[in-house]
mmCIF file of N, CA and C in Angstrom:
data_model
loop_
_atom_site.group_PDB
_atom_site.id
_atom_site.type_symbol
_atom_site.label_atom_id
_atom_site.label_comp_id
_atom_site.label_asym_id
_atom_site.label_seq_id
_atom_site.Cartn_x
_atom_site.Cartn_y
_atom_site.Cartn_z
ATOM 1 N N GLN A 1 -0.338 -98.665 12.212
ATOM 2 C CA GLN A 1 -1.064 -99.991 12.309
ATOM 3 C C GLN A 1 -2.029 -99.769 13.341
ATOM 4 N N VAL A 2 -3.598 -100.122 12.832
ATOM 5 C CA VAL A 2 -4.799 -100.222 13.737
ATOM 6 C C VAL A 2 -5.116 -101.566 13.919
ATOM 7 N N GLN A 3 -5.700 -102.515 14.778
ATOM 8 C CA GLN A 3 -6.425 -103.154 15.225
ATOM 9 C C GLN A 3 -7.771 -102.940 15.721
ATOM 10 N N LEU A 4 -8.738 -103.494 14.964
ATOM 11 C CA LEU A 4 -10.303 -103.636 15.117
ATOM 12 C C LEU A 4 -10.647 -104.771 15.276
ATOM 13 N N VAL A 5 -11.559 -104.716 16.743
ATOM 14 C CA VAL A 5 -12.202 -105.995 17.028
ATOM 15 C C VAL A 5 -13.452 -105.555 17.254
ATOM 16 N N GLU A 6 -14.415 -106.606 16.542
ATOM 17 C CA GLU A 6 -15.741 -106.208 16.604
ATOM 18 C C GLU A 6 -16.497 -107.153 17.684
ATOM 19 N N SER A 7 -17.552 -106.693 18.543
ATOM 20 C CA SER A 7 -18.380 -107.594 19.141
ATOM 21 C C SER A 7 -19.965 -107.004 18.761
ATOM 22 N N GLY A 8 -20.660 -108.311 19.626
ATOM 23 C CA GLY A 8 -22.137 -107.795 19.609
ATOM 24 C C GLY A 8 -23.172 -108.606 18.532
ATOM 25 N N GLY A 9 -22.315 -109.415 17.623
ATOM 26 C CA GLY A 9 -23.366 -110.172 16.794
ATOM 27 C C GLY A 9 -23.978 -111.227 17.428
ATOM 28 N N GLY A 10 -25.061 -111.879 16.862
ATOM 29 C CA GLY A 10 -25.714 -113.110 17.254
ATOM 30 C C GLY A 10 -26.590 -113.560 16.506
ATOM 31 N N LEU A 11 -27.482 -114.363 17.072
ATOM 32 C CA LEU A 11 -28.845 -114.596 16.682
ATOM 33 C C LEU A 11 -29.953 -114.025 16.857
ATOM 34 N N VAL A 12 -30.853 -113.169 16.263
ATOM 35 C CA VAL A 12 -32.010 -112.693 16.343
ATOM 36 C C VAL A 12 -33.002 -113.059 15.573
ATOM 37 N N GLN A 13 -34.397 -112.716 15.904
ATOM 38 C CA GLN A 13 -35.652 -113.156 15.296
ATOM 39 C C GLN A 13 -35.777 -112.038 14.491
ATOM 40 N N PRO A 14 -36.616 -112.170 13.367
ATOM 41 C CA PRO A 14 -37.414 -110.768 12.378
ATOM 42 C C PRO A 14 -37.726 -109.918 13.261
ATOM 43 N N GLY A 15 -37.523 -108.871 13.239
ATOM 44 C CA GLY A 15 -37.812 -107.465 13.697
ATOM 45 C C GLY A 15 -37.234 -107.464 14.924
ATOM 46 N N GLY A 16 -36.284 -107.807 15.499
ATOM 47 C CA GLY A 16 -35.334 -107.703 16.596
ATOM 48 C C GLY A 16 -34.405 -106.728 16.393
ATOM 49 N N SER A 17 -33.372 -106.470 17.500
ATOM 50 C CA SER A 17 -32.584 -105.607 17.250
ATOM 51 C C SER A 17 -30.992 -106.175 17.932
ATOM 52 N N LEU A 18 -30.083 -105.424 17.332
ATOM 53 C CA LEU A 18 -28.739 -105.809 17.686
ATOM 54 C C LEU A 18 -27.623 -104.787 17.881
ATOM 55 N N ARG A 19 -26.638 -104.500 18.622
ATOM 56 C CA ARG A 19 -25.744 -103.389 18.751
ATOM 57 C C ARG A 19 -24.514 -103.820 18.741
ATOM 58 N N LEU A 20 -24.060 -103.545 17.255
ATOM 59 C CA LEU A 20 -22.573 -104.037 17.341
ATOM 60 C C LEU A 20 -21.721 -102.896 17.708
ATOM 61 N N SER A 21 -20.450 -103.389 18.040
ATOM 62 C CA SER A 21 -19.362 -102.490 18.612
ATOM 63 C C SER A 21 -18.204 -102.649 17.999
ATOM 64 N N CYS A 22 -17.383 -101.961 17.827
ATOM 65 C CA CYS A 22 -15.879 -101.715 17.404
ATOM 66 C C CYS A 22 -15.033 -101.070 17.963
ATOM 67 N N ALA A 23 -13.806 -101.743 18.684
ATOM 68 C CA ALA A 23 -12.975 -101.129 19.290
ATOM 69 C C ALA A 23 -11.454 -100.700 18.597
ATOM 70 N N ALA A 24 -11.165 -99.857 18.448
ATOM 71 C CA ALA A 24 -9.906 -99.612 17.634
ATOM 72 C C ALA A 24 -8.764 -99.374 18.593
ATOM 73 N N SER A 25 -7.497 -100.014 18.350
ATOM 74 C CA SER A 25 -6.359 -100.156 19.306
ATOM 75 C C SER A 25 -5.888 -99.014 19.363
ATOM 76 N N ARG A 26 -6.044 -97.724 18.710
ATOM 77 C CA ARG A 26 -5.152 -96.550 18.756
ATOM 78 C C ARG A 26 -6.127 -95.533 18.739
ATOM 79 N N SER A 27 -5.611 -94.377 18.807
ATOM 80 C CA SER A 27 -6.367 -93.216 18.669
ATOM 81 C C SER A 27 -6.483 -92.918 17.220
ATOM 82 N N ILE A 28 -7.836 -92.685 16.942
ATOM 83 C CA ILE A 28 -8.546 -92.642 15.690
ATOM 84 C C ILE A 28 -8.761 -90.895 15.207
ATOM 85 N N PHE A 29 -8.372 -90.257 14.604
ATOM 86 C CA PHE A 29 -8.618 -88.843 14.298
ATOM 87 C C PHE A 29 -10.078 -88.751 14.175
ATOM 88 N N ALA A 30 -10.592 -87.824 14.703
ATOM 89 C CA ALA A 30 -12.233 -87.677 14.293
ATOM 90 C C ALA A 30 -12.352 -87.398 12.943
ATOM 91 N N ARG A 31 -11.356 -86.960 12.016
ATOM 92 C CA ARG A 31 -11.707 -86.905 10.284
ATOM 93 C C ARG A 31 -11.418 -88.117 9.822
ATOM 94 N N ASN A 32 -11.152 -89.052 10.437
ATOM 95 C CA ASN A 32 -11.092 -90.547 9.410
ATOM 96 C C ASN A 32 -12.373 -91.236 9.589
ATOM 97 N N ILE A 33 -12.643 -91.994 8.471
ATOM 98 C CA ILE A 33 -13.763 -92.288 8.493
ATOM 99 C C ILE A 33 -13.920 -93.568 8.653
ATOM 100 N N MET A 34 -14.991 -94.041 9.401
ATOM 101 C CA MET A 34 -15.144 -95.498 10.291
ATOM 102 C C MET A 34 -16.570 -95.884 9.735
ATOM 103 N N GLY A 35 -16.524 -97.406 9.889
ATOM 104 C CA GLY A 35 -17.769 -97.751 9.723
ATOM 105 C C GLY A 35 -17.852 -99.335 9.033
ATOM 106 N N TRP A 36 -18.878 -99.637 8.722
ATOM 107 C CA TRP A 36 -19.292 -100.956 8.576
ATOM 108 C C TRP A 36 -19.432 -101.647 7.018
ATOM 109 N N HIS A 37 -19.219 -102.777 7.166
ATOM 110 C CA HIS A 37 -19.290 -103.564 5.559
ATOM 111 C C HIS A 37 -19.794 -104.726 5.948
ATOM 112 N N ARG A 38 -20.609 -105.652 5.365
ATOM 113 C CA ARG A 38 -21.130 -106.800 5.614
ATOM 114 C C ARG A 38 -20.795 -108.091 4.190
ATOM 115 N N GLN A 39 -20.978 -109.168 4.712
ATOM 116 C CA GLN A 39 -20.821 -109.957 3.449
ATOM 117 C C GLN A 39 -21.509 -111.295 3.790
ATOM 118 N N ALA A 40 -22.381 -111.462 2.776
ATOM 119 C CA ALA A 40 -23.480 -112.604 3.036
ATOM 120 C C ALA A 40 -22.985 -113.671 2.201
ATOM 121 N N PRO A 41 -23.288 -115.105 2.561
ATOM 122 C CA PRO A 41 -22.783 -116.339 1.872
ATOM 123 C C PRO A 41 -23.007 -115.893 0.229
ATOM 124 N N GLY A 42 -22.019 -116.267 -0.393
ATOM 125 C CA GLY A 42 -22.021 -116.538 -1.882
ATOM 126 C C GLY A 42 -22.225 -114.865 -2.803
ATOM 127 N N LYS A 43 -22.170 -113.816 -1.586
ATOM 128 C CA LYS A 43 -22.231 -112.613 -2.561
ATOM 129 C C LYS A 43 -21.071 -111.704 -1.780
ATOM 130 N N GLU A 44 -20.731 -110.748 -2.665
ATOM 131 C CA GLU A 44 -19.781 -109.699 -2.520
ATOM 132 C C GLU A 44 -19.973 -108.992 -1.295
ATOM 133 N N ARG A 45 -18.662 -108.515 -0.515
ATOM 134 C CA ARG A 45 -18.688 -107.536 0.522
ATOM 135 C C ARG A 45 -19.367 -106.136 0.189
ATOM 136 N N GLU A 46 -20.268 -105.815 1.029
ATOM 137 C CA GLU A 46 -21.273 -104.605 0.666
ATOM 138 C C GLU A 46 -20.935 -103.405 1.767
ATOM 139 N N LEU A 47 -21.067 -102.090 1.386
ATOM 140 C CA LEU A 47 -21.048 -100.979 2.642
ATOM 141 C C LEU A 47 -22.279 -100.970 3.131
ATOM 142 N N VAL A 48 -22.389 -101.142 4.602
ATOM 143 C CA VAL A 48 -23.611 -100.551 5.438
ATOM 144 C C VAL A 48 -23.659 -99.323 5.706
ATOM 145 N N ALA A 49 -22.773 -99.129 6.599
ATOM 146 C CA ALA A 49 -22.860 -97.400 6.702
ATOM 147 C C ALA A 49 -21.196 -97.201 7.359
ATOM 148 N N GLY A 50 -21.133 -95.642 7.121
ATOM 149 C CA GLY A 50 -20.043 -94.899 6.949
ATOM 150 C C GLY A 50 -20.151 -93.593 8.007
ATOM 151 N N ILE A 51 -19.244 -93.312 8.898
ATOM 152 C CA ILE A 51 -19.126 -92.055 9.649
ATOM 153 C C ILE A 51 -18.068 -91.315 9.581
ATOM 154 N N ILE A 52 -18.211 -90.011 9.311
ATOM 155 C CA ILE A 52 -17.262 -89.033 9.841
ATOM 156 C C ILE A 52 -17.143 -88.317 10.991
ATOM 157 N N SER A 53 -18.759 -87.937 11.271
ATOM 158 C CA SER A 53 -19.184 -87.011 12.296
ATOM 159 C C SER A 53 -20.644 -87.421 12.320
ATOM 160 N N SER A 54 -21.417 -86.973 13.513
ATOM 161 C CA SER A 54 -22.704 -87.410 13.610
ATOM 162 C C SER A 54 -23.367 -86.730 12.814
ATOM 163 N N ASP A 55 -22.988 -85.508 12.141
ATOM 164 C CA ASP A 55 -23.810 -84.998 10.661
ATOM 165 C C ASP A 55 -23.098 -85.364 9.318
ATOM 166 N N ARG A 56 -22.644 -86.233 9.438
ATOM 167 C CA ARG A 56 -21.657 -86.906 8.009
ATOM 168 C C ARG A 56 -21.764 -88.137 8.125
ATOM 169 N N THR A 57 -23.105 -88.954 7.753
ATOM 170 C CA THR A 57 -23.054 -90.505 7.798
ATOM 171 C C THR A 57 -23.574 -90.712 6.308
ATOM 172 N N ASN A 58 -23.340 -91.896 5.987
ATOM 173 C CA ASN A 58 -23.785 -92.305 4.515
ATOM 174 C C ASN A 58 -24.443 -94.033 4.772
ATOM 175 N N TYR A 59 -25.370 -94.345 4.364
ATOM 176 C CA TYR A 59 -25.882 -95.791 4.560
ATOM 177 C C TYR A 59 -26.454 -96.197 3.401
ATOM 178 N N SER A 60 -26.630 -97.546 3.263
ATOM 179 C CA SER A 60 -26.694 -98.272 1.991
ATOM 180 C C SER A 60 -28.315 -97.938 1.890
ATOM 181 N N ASP A 61 -28.920 -98.157 0.932
ATOM 182 C CA ASP A 61 -30.666 -97.921 0.682
ATOM 183 C C ASP A 61 -31.132 -99.098 1.688
ATOM 184 N N SER A 62 -30.361 -100.313 1.625
ATOM 185 C CA SER A 62 -31.236 -101.248 2.066
ATOM 186 C C SER A 62 -31.386 -101.068 3.554
ATOM 187 N N VAL A 63 -30.548 -100.584 4.467
ATOM 188 C CA VAL A 63 -30.622 -100.269 5.537
ATOM 189 C C VAL A 63 -31.183 -98.928 6.193
ATOM 190 N N LYS A 64 -31.119 -97.916 5.381
ATOM 191 C CA LYS A 64 -31.556 -96.630 5.882
ATOM 192 C C LYS A 64 -32.845 -96.576 6.398
ATOM 193 N N GLY A 65 -33.240 -96.020 7.580
ATOM 194 C CA GLY A 65 -34.262 -95.605 8.563
ATOM 195 C C GLY A 65 -34.397 -97.174 9.616
ATOM 196 N N ARG A 66 -33.374 -98.015 9.406
ATOM 197 C CA ARG A 66 -33.065 -99.114 10.699
ATOM 198 C C ARG A 66 -31.925 -99.212 11.424
ATOM 199 N N PHE A 67 -30.937 -98.919 10.683
ATOM 200 C CA PHE A 67 -29.622 -98.971 11.195
ATOM 201 C C PHE A 67 -29.440 -97.779 11.646
ATOM 202 N N THR A 68 -28.553 -97.517 12.389
ATOM 203 C CA THR A 68 -27.788 -96.118 13.054
ATOM 204 C C THR A 68 -26.479 -96.256 13.521
ATOM 205 N N ILE A 69 -25.181 -95.677 12.837
ATOM 206 C CA ILE A 69 -24.004 -95.571 12.876
ATOM 207 C C ILE A 69 -23.789 -94.237 14.111
ATOM 208 N N THR A 70 -22.957 -94.966 15.102
ATOM 209 C CA THR A 70 -22.521 -93.441 15.621
ATOM 210 C C THR A 70 -20.842 -94.069 16.202
ATOM 211 N N ARG A 71 -20.261 -93.007 16.439
ATOM 212 C CA ARG A 71 -18.763 -93.044 16.907
ATOM 213 C C ARG A 71 -18.455 -92.597 18.261
ATOM 214 N N ASP A 72 -17.567 -93.001 18.930
ATOM 215 C CA ASP A 72 -17.042 -91.974 20.229
ATOM 216 C C ASP A 72 -15.572 -91.943 19.990
ATOM 217 N N ASN A 73 -15.299 -90.619 19.841
ATOM 218 C CA ASN A 73 -13.644 -90.515 19.272
ATOM 219 C C ASN A 73 -12.811 -90.831 20.726
ATOM 220 N N ALA A 74 -13.646 -90.413 21.815
ATOM 221 C CA ALA A 74 -12.751 -90.280 23.177
ATOM 222 C C ALA A 74 -12.374 -91.848 23.370
ATOM 223 N N LYS A 75 -13.419 -92.918 23.316
ATOM 224 C CA LYS A 75 -12.901 -94.033 23.415
ATOM 225 C C LYS A 75 -12.432 -94.845 22.166
ATOM 226 N N ASN A 76 -12.162 -94.268 21.014
ATOM 227 C CA ASN A 76 -12.051 -94.973 19.562
ATOM 228 C C ASN A 76 -13.229 -96.434 19.436
ATOM 229 N N MET A 77 -14.157 -95.525 19.483
ATOM 230 C CA MET A 77 -15.193 -96.773 19.201
ATOM 231 C C MET A 77 -16.150 -96.353 18.240
ATOM 232 N N VAL A 78 -16.718 -97.255 17.325
ATOM 233 C CA VAL A 78 -17.880 -97.080 16.354
ATOM 234 C C VAL A 78 -19.049 -98.040 16.671
ATOM 235 N N TYR A 79 -20.156 -97.701 16.543
ATOM 236 C CA TYR A 79 -21.377 -98.450 16.716
ATOM 237 C C TYR A 79 -22.030 -98.624 15.837
ATOM 238 N N LEU A 80 -23.117 -99.945 15.523
ATOM 239 C CA LEU A 80 -24.085 -99.543 14.680
ATOM 240 C C LEU A 80 -25.013 -100.416 14.941
ATOM 241 N N GLN A 81 -26.162 -99.533 15.546
ATOM 242 C CA GLN A 81 -27.516 -100.226 16.008
ATOM 243 C C GLN A 81 -28.322 -100.411 15.203
ATOM 244 N N MET A 82 -28.811 -101.710 14.864
ATOM 245 C CA MET A 82 -29.798 -102.403 14.294
ATOM 246 C C MET A 82 -31.100 -102.785 14.481
ATOM 247 N N ASN A 83 -32.149 -102.234 14.156
ATOM 248 C CA ASN A 83 -33.296 -102.456 14.614
ATOM 249 C C ASN A 83 -33.973 -103.019 13.383
ATOM 250 N N ASN A 84 -35.291 -103.502 13.707
ATOM 251 C CA ASN A 84 -36.301 -104.152 12.698
ATOM 252 C C ASN A 84 -35.476 -104.960 11.626
ATOM 253 N N LEU A 85 -34.690 -105.750 12.080
ATOM 254 C CA LEU A 85 -33.795 -106.722 11.410
ATOM 255 C C LEU A 85 -34.619 -108.141 10.446
ATOM 256 N N LYS A 86 -33.923 -107.910 9.349
ATOM 257 C CA LYS A 86 -34.930 -108.697 8.478
ATOM 258 C C LYS A 86 -33.623 -109.995 7.911
ATOM 259 N N PRO A 87 -34.436 -111.199 7.599
ATOM 260 C CA PRO A 87 -33.546 -112.318 7.070
ATOM 261 C C PRO A 87 -32.233 -112.197 6.201
ATOM 262 N N GLU A 88 -32.523 -111.370 5.495
ATOM 263 C CA GLU A 88 -31.602 -110.531 4.289
ATOM 264 C C GLU A 88 -30.494 -109.982 4.911
ATOM 265 N N ASP A 89 -30.869 -109.622 6.475
ATOM 266 C CA ASP A 89 -29.262 -108.925 7.017
ATOM 267 C C ASP A 89 -28.439 -109.859 7.315
ATOM 268 N N THR A 90 -28.621 -111.347 7.419
ATOM 269 C CA THR A 90 -27.937 -111.889 7.694
ATOM 270 C C THR A 90 -26.621 -112.182 7.101
ATOM 271 N N ALA A 91 -25.368 -111.923 7.700
ATOM 272 C CA ALA A 91 -23.874 -111.386 7.380
ATOM 273 C C ALA A 91 -22.971 -111.458 8.261
ATOM 274 N N VAL A 92 -21.899 -111.715 7.767
ATOM 275 C CA VAL A 92 -20.784 -111.654 8.510
ATOM 276 C C VAL A 92 -20.424 -110.154 8.562
ATOM 277 N N TYR A 93 -20.435 -109.107 9.351
ATOM 278 C CA TYR A 93 -20.287 -107.624 9.663
ATOM 279 C C TYR A 93 -19.002 -107.451 9.772
ATOM 280 N N TYR A 94 -18.297 -106.313 8.988
ATOM 281 C CA TYR A 94 -16.667 -106.047 9.454
ATOM 282 C C TYR A 94 -16.630 -104.548 9.746
ATOM 283 N N CYS A 95 -15.905 -104.312 10.578
ATOM 284 C CA CYS A 95 -15.915 -103.109 10.725
ATOM 285 C C CYS A 95 -14.517 -102.467 10.123
ATOM 286 N N TYR A 96 -14.516 -101.244 9.858
ATOM 287 C CA TYR A 96 -13.290 -100.443 8.677
ATOM 288 C C TYR A 96 -13.012 -99.408 9.570
ATOM 289 N N VAL A 97 -11.930 -98.850 9.129
ATOM 290 C CA VAL A 97 -11.425 -97.419 9.299
ATOM 291 C C VAL A 97 -10.452 -97.273 8.372
ATOM 292 N N TYR A 98 -10.407 -95.845 7.772
ATOM 293 C CA TYR A 98 -9.515 -95.326 6.729
ATOM 294 C C TYR A 98 -8.516 -94.535 7.297
ATOM 295 N N PHE A 99 -7.205 -94.890 7.771
ATOM 296 C CA PHE A 99 -6.509 -94.063 8.399
ATOM 297 C C PHE A 99 -4.952 -94.026 7.545
ATOM 298 N N ASN A 100 -4.576 -92.846 7.729
ATOM 299 C CA ASN A 100 -2.950 -92.694 6.862
ATOM 300 C C ASN A 100 -2.972 -93.445 5.653
ATOM 301 N N GLY A 101 -4.110 -93.130 4.780
ATOM 302 C CA GLY A 101 -4.014 -93.861 3.444
ATOM 303 C C GLY A 101 -4.260 -95.426 3.303
ATOM 304 N N VAL A 102 -4.528 -95.875 4.561
ATOM 305 C CA VAL A 102 -4.767 -97.326 4.433
ATOM 306 C C VAL A 102 -6.006 -97.704 5.196
ATOM 307 N N THR A 103 -6.977 -98.682 4.393
ATOM 308 C CA THR A 103 -7.984 -99.473 5.263
ATOM 309 C C THR A 103 -7.798 -100.708 5.897
ATOM 310 N N TYR A 104 -8.006 -100.270 6.945
ATOM 311 C CA TYR A 104 -7.839 -101.385 8.426
ATOM 312 C C TYR A 104 -9.568 -102.122 8.442
ATOM 313 N N TRP A 105 -9.145 -103.293 8.672
ATOM 314 C CA TRP A 105 -10.388 -104.207 8.634
ATOM 315 C C TRP A 105 -10.616 -104.929 10.104
ATOM 316 N N GLY A 106 -11.474 -105.265 10.827
ATOM 317 C CA GLY A 106 -11.865 -106.246 11.783
ATOM 318 C C GLY A 106 -12.057 -107.582 11.149
ATOM 319 N N GLN A 107 -11.824 -108.607 12.249
ATOM 320 C CA GLN A 107 -12.026 -109.991 11.750
ATOM 321 C C GLN A 107 -13.421 -110.382 11.899
ATOM 322 N N GLY A 108 -14.398 -109.496 12.209
ATOM 323 C CA GLY A 108 -15.995 -109.943 11.744
ATOM 324 C C GLY A 108 -16.326 -110.277 12.663
ATOM 325 N N THR A 109 -17.760 -110.144 12.736
ATOM 326 C CA THR A 109 -18.785 -110.828 13.602
ATOM 327 C C THR A 109 -20.336 -111.062 12.908
ATOM 328 N N GLN A 110 -20.559 -112.497 13.183
ATOM 329 C CA GLN A 110 -21.668 -112.974 12.537
ATOM 330 C C GLN A 110 -22.821 -112.599 12.950
ATOM 331 N N VAL A 111 -23.865 -112.115 12.085
ATOM 332 C CA VAL A 111 -25.135 -111.601 12.664
ATOM 333 C C VAL A 111 -25.978 -112.573 11.663
ATOM 334 N N THR A 112 -26.850 -113.170 12.636
ATOM 335 C CA THR A 112 -27.816 -114.194 11.871
ATOM 336 C C THR A 112 -29.373 -113.805 12.225
ATOM 337 N N VAL A 113 -30.106 -113.663 11.620
ATOM 338 C CA VAL A 113 -31.719 -113.226 11.552
ATOM 339 C C VAL A 113 -32.457 -114.470 10.883
ATOM 340 N N SER A 114 -33.088 -115.191 11.748
ATOM 341 C CA SER A 114 -33.790 -116.357 11.824
ATOM 342 C C SER A 114 -34.970 -116.449 12.942
ATOM 343 N N SER A 115 -36.072 -117.199 12.530
ATOM 344 C CA SER A 115 -37.200 -117.518 13.443
ATOM 345 C C SER A 115 -36.838 -118.851 13.830
#
């Protein structure tokens, strides 16, 4: 069993930045995939970014070049640095980890991009 707790969401103006953090309740092996999905009102949940290691990451086309995912295995943390935010990035962001054949999810953190 793994519990995930996200933090760092909030209200930001277009062009601004936010950094999301996700803390796992137990040690996550370095080879386990961690990452972020998001869900906007009326839309399906979509992958934002995933990471196995610093040289093994993937991003949705809509965030490439603006978002950066990193992880700190010693602290059981995964981060999402979001720059040049746009109104269409408004959503609830969910952290996930694929561990021992099961996908675990956090409770989500709201990101709102509005002027």
